[in-house]
CSV table of N, CA and C in Angstrom, one decimal:
chain,number,residue,atom,x,y,z
H,168,GLY,N,138.4,234.4,174.4
H,168,GLY,CA,137.9,235.3,173.5
H,168,GLY,C,138.4,235.2,172.1
H,169,ILE,N,137.8,235.8,171.2
H,169,ILE,CA,138.2,235.7,169.7
H,169,ILE,C,138.4,237.1,169.3
H,170,THR,N,139.5,237.4,168.5
H,170,THR,CA,139.9,238.7,168.0
H,170,THR,C,140.3,238.5,166.6
H,171,GLN,N,139.9,239.4,165.7
H,171,GLN,CA,140.3,239.5,164.3
H,171,GLN,C,141.6,240.3,164.2
H,172,PHE,N,142.7,239.7,163.8
H,172,PHE,CA,143.9,240.4,163.5
H,172,PHE,C,143.9,240.7,162.0
H,173,THR,N,144.7,241.8,161.6
H,173,THR,CA,144.9,242.1,160.2
H,173,THR,C,146.3,242.3,159.9
H,174,ALA,N,146.7,242.1,158.7
H,174,ALA,CA,148.1,242.3,158.2
H,174,ALA,C,148.1,243.3,157.1
H,175,THR,N,149.0,244.3,157.2
H,175,THR,CA,149.1,245.3,156.2
H,175,THR,C,150.5,245.3,155.7
H,176,ALA,N,150.6,245.3,154.4
H,176,ALA,CA,151.9,245.3,153.7
H,176,ALA,C,152.2,246.8,153.3
H,177,ASN,N,153.3,247.3,153.8
H,177,ASN,CA,153.8,248.7,153.4
H,177,ASN,C,154.7,248.5,152.2
H,178,LEU,N,154.1,248.5,151.0
H,178,LEU,CA,154.8,248.4,149.8
H,178,LEU,C,155.4,249.8,149.4
H,179,SER,N,156.3,249.8,148.5
H,179,SER,CA,156.9,251.1,148.1
H,179,SER,C,155.9,252.1,147.5
H,180,TYR,N,154.9,251.6,146.9
H,180,TYR,CA,153.9,252.4,146.2
H,180,TYR,C,152.5,252.5,146.9
H,181,LEU,N,152.3,251.7,147.9
H,181,LEU,CA,151.0,251.7,148.6
H,181,LEU,C,151.0,250.8,149.8
H,182,ARG,N,150.0,251.1,150.7
H,182,ARG,CA,149.7,250.2,151.8
H,182,ARG,C,148.6,249.3,151.4
H,183,GLN,N,148.7,248.0,151.6
H,183,GLN,CA,147.7,247.0,151.2
H,183,GLN,C,147.4,246.1,152.3
H,184,ASP,N,146.1,245.8,152.5
H,184,ASP,CA,145.6,244.9,153.4
H,184,ASP,C,145.8,243.5,152.9
H,185,VAL,N,146.7,242.7,153.5
H,185,VAL,CA,147.0,241.3,153.0
H,185,VAL,C,146.6,240.3,154.0
H,186,THR,N,145.6,240.6,154.8
H,186,THR,CA,145.2,239.7,155.9
H,186,THR,C,144.8,238.3,155.3
H,187,LEU,N,144.1,238.2,154.2
H,187,LEU,CA,143.7,237.0,153.7
H,187,LEU,C,144.8,236.3,152.9
H,188,GLN,N,145.9,237.0,152.5
H,188,GLN,CA,147.0,236.4,151.7
H,188,GLN,C,148.1,236.0,152.6
H,189,ALA,N,148.2,236.5,153.8
H,189,ALA,CA,149.3,236.2,154.7
H,189,ALA,C,149.2,234.8,155.3
H,190,ASP,N,150.4,234.2,155.7
H,190,ASP,CA,150.5,232.9,156.3
H,190,ASP,C,150.5,233.2,157.8
H,191,TRP,N,149.5,232.8,158.6
H,191,TRP,CA,149.3,233.1,160.0
H,191,TRP,C,149.8,231.9,160.8
H,192,GLN,N,150.5,232.2,161.9
H,192,GLN,CA,151.0,231.2,162.9
H,192,GLN,C,150.9,231.7,164.3
H,193,SER,N,150.7,230.8,165.2
H,193,SER,CA,150.8,231.1,166.6
H,193,SER,C,152.0,230.3,167.2
H,194,SER,N,152.8,231.0,168.0
H,194,SER,CA,154.0,230.3,168.6
H,194,SER,C,153.6,229.4,169.7
H,195,ASN,N,152.4,229.4,170.2
H,195,ASN,CA,152.0,228.6,171.3
H,195,ASN,C,150.5,228.2,171.2
H,196,ALA,N,150.3,227.2,170.4
H,196,ALA,CA,148.9,226.8,170.1
H,196,ALA,C,148.1,226.3,171.2
H,197,SER,N,148.7,226.1,172.4
H,197,SER,CA,147.9,225.7,173.6
H,197,SER,C,147.4,226.9,174.3
H,198,VAL,N,147.9,228.1,174.0
H,198,VAL,CA,147.4,229.4,174.5
H,198,VAL,C,146.5,230.1,173.6
H,199,ALA,N,146.9,230.1,172.3
H,199,ALA,CA,146.1,230.8,171.3
H,199,ALA,C,146.3,230.2,169.9
H,200,THR,N,145.2,230.1,169.2
H,200,THR,CA,145.3,229.6,167.8
H,200,THR,C,144.9,230.7,166.9
H,201,VAL,N,145.4,230.6,165.6
H,201,VAL,CA,145.0,231.6,164.6
H,201,VAL,C,144.6,230.9,163.3
H,202,SER,N,143.5,231.4,162.8
H,202,SER,CA,143.0,230.8,161.5
H,202,SER,C,143.7,231.4,160.3
H,203,THR,N,143.5,230.8,159.2
H,203,THR,CA,144.1,231.3,157.9
H,203,THR,C,143.7,232.7,157.6
H,204,SER,N,142.6,233.2,158.2
H,204,SER,CA,142.2,234.5,157.9
H,204,SER,C,142.5,235.5,159.0
H,205,GLY,N,143.4,235.1,160.0
H,205,GLY,CA,143.8,236.0,161.1
H,205,GLY,C,142.9,236.1,162.3
H,206,LEU,N,142.0,235.1,162.4
H,206,LEU,CA,141.1,235.1,163.6
H,206,LEU,C,141.8,234.4,164.7
H,207,VAL,N,142.1,235.1,165.8
H,207,VAL,CA,142.8,234.6,166.9
H,207,VAL,C,141.8,234.2,168.0
H,208,SER,N,142.0,232.9,168.5
H,208,SER,CA,141.2,232.4,169.6
H,208,SER,C,142.1,232.1,170.8
H,209,GLY,N,141.8,232.8,171.9
H,209,GLY,CA,142.5,232.5,173.2
H,209,GLY,C,141.9,231.2,173.8
H,210,LEU,N,142.8,230.3,174.2
H,210,LEU,CA,142.4,229.0,174.8
H,210,LEU,C,142.7,228.9,176.2
H,211,HIS,N,143.9,229.3,176.7
H,211,HIS,CA,144.3,229.1,178.0
H,211,HIS,C,145.2,230.3,178.4
H,212,ALA,N,145.3,230.5,179.7
H,212,ALA,CA,146.2,231.6,180.2
H,212,ALA,C,147.6,231.3,179.8
H,213,GLY,N,148.3,232.4,179.4
H,213,GLY,CA,149.7,232.2,179.0
H,213,GLY,C,150.0,233.3,177.9
H,214,GLU,N,151.2,233.1,177.2
H,214,GLU,CA,151.7,234.1,176.3
H,214,GLU,C,152.0,233.4,174.9
H,215,ALA,N,151.8,234.1,173.9
H,215,ALA,CA,152.1,233.6,172.5
H,215,ALA,C,152.4,234.8,171.6
H,216,ASP,N,153.1,234.4,170.5
H,216,ASP,CA,153.4,235.4,169.5
H,216,ASP,C,152.5,235.0,168.3
H,217,ILE,N,151.8,236.0,167.8
H,217,ILE,CA,151.0,235.8,166.6
H,217,ILE,C,151.7,236.4,165.4
H,218,ARG,N,152.0,235.6,164.4
H,218,ARG,CA,152.9,236.0,163.3
H,218,ARG,C,152.1,235.9,162.0
H,219,ALA,N,152.3,237.0,161.1
H,219,ALA,CA,151.8,237.0,159.8
H,219,ALA,C,152.9,237.2,158.8
H,220,THR,N,153.0,236.3,157.8
H,220,THR,CA,154.1,236.4,156.9
H,220,THR,C,153.5,236.6,155.5
H,221,TYR,N,154.1,237.6,154.8
H,221,TYR,CA,153.6,237.9,153.4
H,221,TYR,C,154.8,238.2,152.6
H,222,LEU,N,155.0,237.6,151.5
H,222,LEU,CA,156.1,237.8,150.6
H,222,LEU,C,157.5,237.7,151.3
H,223,GLY,N,157.6,236.8,152.3
H,223,GLY,CA,158.8,236.6,153.0
H,223,GLY,C,159.1,237.5,154.1
H,224,VAL,N,158.2,238.5,154.4
H,224,VAL,CA,158.3,239.4,155.5
H,224,VAL,C,157.3,239.0,156.6
H,225,THR,N,157.8,239.0,157.8
H,225,THR,CA,157.0,238.6,158.9
H,225,THR,C,156.8,239.7,159.9
H,226,GLY,N,155.6,239.9,160.3
H,226,GLY,CA,155.2,240.8,161.4
H,226,GLY,C,154.7,240.0,162.6
H,227,SER,N,154.9,240.4,163.8
H,227,SER,CA,154.4,239.6,164.9
H,227,SER,C,153.9,240.5,166.0
H,228,LEU,N,153.0,240.0,166.8
H,228,LEU,CA,152.5,240.7,168.0
H,228,LEU,C,152.5,239.7,169.1
H,229,HIS,N,153.0,240.1,170.3
H,229,HIS,CA,153.1,239.3,171.5
H,229,HIS,C,151.8,239.5,172.2
H,230,ILE,N,151.1,238.4,172.6
H,230,ILE,CA,149.8,238.5,173.3
H,230,ILE,C,149.9,237.8,174.6
H,231,THR,N,149.2,238.2,175.6
H,231,THR,CA,149.0,237.6,176.9
H,231,THR,C,147.6,237.3,177.1
H,232,ILE,N,147.3,236.0,177.4
H,232,ILE,CA,145.9,235.6,177.8
H,232,ILE,C,145.9,235.5,179.3
H,233,PRO,N,145.2,236.4,180.0
H,233,PRO,CA,145.2,236.4,181.4
H,233,PRO,C,144.4,235.3,182.0
H,234,THR,N,144.8,235.0,183.3
H,234,THR,CA,144.0,234.0,184.0
H,234,THR,C,142.7,234.7,184.5
H,235,ILE,N,141.6,234.0,184.3
H,235,ILE,CA,140.3,234.6,184.7
H,235,ILE,C,140.1,234.3,186.2
H,236,PRO,N,139.9,235.3,187.0
H,236,PRO,CA,139.8,235.1,188.5
H,236,PRO,C,138.4,234.4,188.7
H,237,LEU,N,138.4,233.5,189.7
H,237,LEU,CA,137.1,232.9,190.1
H,237,LEU,C,136.5,233.7,191.2
H,238,ASN,N,135.2,234.0,191.1
H,238,ASN,CA,134.6,234.9,192.1
H,238,ASN,C,133.9,234.0,193.2
């Protein structure tokens, strides 16, 4: 599946969507990849951390891609 992630910077004076400015990375590209715009694609069953870095601050989300049962 494909899911759009977003990154929000909580600056001292405002909250700002920085999805397109953030540097996106997946800790396990064989399980999930992430585009420069935060679009995450699940490839295989397993776990990965999706990270967004903006102005030296990193936020991450741990994801699990489940095994699809065969009927």
